[in-house]
Backbone as a ProteinNet text record, in pm:
[ID]
protein_1_A
[PRIMARY]
MSEEAKPNLRHKAVALEYSDKQELPKISAKGAGYIAERILKLAEEHEVPIAEHTGLVDALSQLQVGVEMDS
[TERTIARY]
2734.8	2797.1	2902.6	2972	3137.1	3196.6	3306.1	3350.4	3336	3322.4	3319	3126.9	3026.2	2940.6	2862.4	2935.7	2886.2	2854.9	2762.1	2701.7	2783.8	2821.5	2886.8	2832.1	2827.5	2729.5	2762.2	2855.1	2922.4	2874.5	2767.3	2790.1	2793.8	2712.4	2735.7	2828.5	2908.8	2956.7	2974.6	2917.5	2958.6	3054.8	3128.4	3259	3200.1	3228.6	3224.3	3369.3	3343.1	3425.5	3418.1	3523.9	3491.3	3635.4	3612.9	3702	3686.4	3794.7	3750.6	3685	3692.2	3605.8	3464.7	3429.2	3285.1	3212	3094.6	3027.8	2974.7	2921.7	2860.1	2996.5	2951.2	3032.6	3007.5	3081.8	2993.1	3043.6	2978.4	3036.7	3111.2	3194.3	3343.3	3358.7	3244.4	3246.7	3160.5	3057.5	3017.2	2994	2973.7	2940.3	2918.6	2851.8	2817.1	2936	2889.3	2944.3	3126.2	3181.8	3330.9	3368.8	3268.9	3332.2	3320.7	3215.5	3261.6	3294.6	3381.9	3487.7	3629	3646.4	3785	3767	3624.3	3599.5	3658.7	3588.7	3585.9	3804.7	3850.6	3949	4071.4	4047.2	4127.6	4100.4	3976	3936.9	4069.4	4023.7	4103.8	4260.8	4309	4465.8	4471.3	4383.8	4451.9	4402.7	4351.8	4271.7	4177.5	4101.2	3986.7	3872.2	3804.4	3722.8	3590.6	3530.6	3429.9	3317.4	3178.1	3086.9	2947	2912.1	2844.2	2690.9	2616.6	2447.2	2418.8	2323.5	2228.6	2154.2	2067.3	1970.4	2025.8	2142.3	2224.5	2273.1	2333.7	2399.6	2310	2199.1	2115.7	2047.2	2010.1	1995.5	2068.1	2201.6	2316.6	2334.4	2316.9	2380.8	2258.9	2195.1	2067.6	2078.5	2217.3	2287.3	2389.7	2463.5	2522.5	2690.8	2748.7	2878.5	2913	2992.7	3002	2885.6	2776.7	2712.6	2698	2675.1	2717.1	2599	2598.5	2525.3	2428.6	2254	2175.4	2164.7	2120.8	2095.1	1978.3
-3615.3	-3491.2	-3492.2	-3406	-3376.9	-3447.6	-3423	-3425.7	-3335	-3195.9	-3073.4	-3057.3	-3103.8	-3078.2	-3192.1	-3272.3	-3387.3	-3335	-3353.5	-3302.3	-3396.8	-3285.8	-3399.1	-3520.7	-3593.6	-3735.7	-3713	-3700.7	-3710.4	-3533.6	-3515.7	-3376.1	-3345.2	-3512.8	-3488.7	-3653.9	-3641.1	-3734.1	-3734.6	-3818.8	-3886.3	-3951.4	-3910.5	-4035	-4088	-4229.7	-4307.5	-4367.5	-4352.4	-4365.1	-4492.9	-4628.2	-4745	-4738	-4804.5	-4761.6	-4905.4	-4973.8	-5089.5	-5106.9	-4935.7	-4924.2	-4871.7	-4812.9	-4844.6	-4930.3	-4947.8	-5088.2	-5065.8	-4938.3	-4899.9	-4794.4	-4781.8	-4622.6	-4512	-4392.1	-4288.4	-4176.4	-4088.7	-3973.5	-3900.2	-3895.6	-3822.8	-3690	-3686.5	-3588.9	-3591.7	-3495.2	-3467.9	-3342.8	-3321.7	-3203.9	-3217.4	-3126.9	-3088.7	-3037.1	-3048.2	-2988.2	-2956.6	-2853.6	-2874	-2942.8	-2882.9	-3027.4	-3174.2	-3164.6	-3367.6	-3413.5	-3285.5	-3347.3	-3361.7	-3271.4	-3275.7	-3430	-3464.5	-3558.7	-3688.6	-3721.5	-3805.2	-3783.3	-3698.1	-3708.7	-3746.4	-3707.1	-3770.5	-3943.1	-4004.5	-4114.9	-4156.2	-4151.7	-4151.1	-4156.4	-4031.2	-4082.7	-4155.5	-4182.2	-4275	-4429.3	-4434.4	-4541.3	-4638.4	-4511.6	-4579.6	-4594	-4702.3	-4773.1	-4644.2	-4616.3	-4557.3	-4652.3	-4599.9	-4683.3	-4551.1	-4597.2	-4451.7	-4545.3	-4443.7	-4530.7	-4366	-4314.5	-4182.9	-4194.8	-4318	-4282.1	-4267.8	-4359.5	-4385.7	-4240.7	-4192.7	-4059	-3958.2	-3959	-3853.8	-3865.8	-4006.9	-4038.4	-4022.3	-4044.6	-3996.9	-3856.3	-3792.9	-3636.6	-3533.1	-3626.7	-3567.1	-3546.7	-3629.5	-3671.9	-3563.9	-3540.2	-3456.9	-3515	-3417.7	-3482.4	-3548.7	-3708.2	-3700.9	-3806.1	-3842.6	-3895.5	-4095.4	-4152.8	-4327.8	-4309.8	-4456.1	-4455.9	-4589.6	-4566.9	-4681.7	-4792.2	-4895.8	-5018.4	-5019.1
-4204.2	-4133.1	-4131.2	-4173.1	-4114.9	-3971.8	-3981.7	-3833.6	-3709.4	-3783.2	-3736.9	-3708.8	-3776.2	-3741.2	-3675.6	-3622.3	-3518.5	-3373.9	-3342.1	-3219.4	-3065.5	-2972.4	-2877	-2792.6	-2815	-2768.3	-2662.1	-2557.1	-2445.9	-2330	-2358.6	-2278.9	-2147.2	-2054.1	-1959	-1890.6	-1788	-1707.7	-1581	-1508.2	-1372.2	-1351	-1239.7	-1209.6	-1037	-1073	-929	-837.4	-700.8	-632	-596	-632.7	-547.3	-399.5	-281.1	-184.8	-96.7	-85.9	-26.8	142.4	194.6	264	325.8	208.7	158.1	72.5	94.1	76.8	-41.9	-66.5	-200.7	-280.9	-398.4	-438.4	-427.8	-453.2	-406.9	-518.3	-525.6	-684.7	-632.3	-707.9	-663.8	-783.5	-896	-950.7	-1053.9	-1089.7	-1169.6	-1297.8	-1408.7	-1486.5	-1673.3	-1693.9	-1848.1	-1924.5	-2021.5	-2109.4	-2090.5	-2075.6	-2075.4	-1940.6	-1849.5	-1744.9	-1730.9	-1821.7	-1881.5	-1919.3	-2046.7	-2090.4	-2028.4	-1925	-1861.6	-1773.6	-1720.1	-1635.3	-1739.4	-1837.2	-1927.8	-1978.1	-2015.6	-2062.9	-1953.3	-1764.5	-1706	-1693.9	-1724.2	-1685.2	-1763.9	-1943.1	-2029	-1975.9	-1906.1	-1905.6	-1825.7	-1671.9	-1612	-1624.4	-1728.7	-1770.5	-1696.4	-1662.9	-1546.8	-1708	-1646.1	-1759.3	-1780.3	-1886	-1884.8	-1948.1	-1907.1	-1931.3	-2000.9	-2080.3	-2157.8	-2135.3	-2066	-2062.9	-2009.4	-2129.5	-2078.3	-1972.9	-1970	-1855.4	-1701	-1736.7	-1596.9	-1548.9	-1611.8	-1622.3	-1599.6	-1645.3	-1607.1	-1451.9	-1442.8	-1336.1	-1195.6	-1224.2	-1090.9	-1090.4	-1200.9	-1191.7	-1126	-1067.9	-1001.9	-866.3	-823.8	-690.4	-674.1	-545.8	-461.5	-513.1	-542.4	-517	-376.7	-357.5	-198.9	-182.7	-246.3	-205.8	-223.3	-121.4	-131.1	-269.2	-351.8	-416	-289.2	-304.2	-261.7	-365.5	-260.3	-353.1	-361.5
[MASK]
+++++++++++++++++++++++++++++++++++++++++++++++++++++++++++++++++++++++

């Protein structure tokens, strides 16, 4: 498969925000397609670690931005 024909495997992204003031992380951004690519590009530019886990992204993308994660 050529480079141009490869499907985009990172079509969704969820950004988590960690704070000393909060016990749990919260969702700070999420998106699909172009928005997901922008989230990933910004993370790379700011040297934010990126983890790829399709099942986790699918689950987290069901939540609203600003929501703290439940344990």
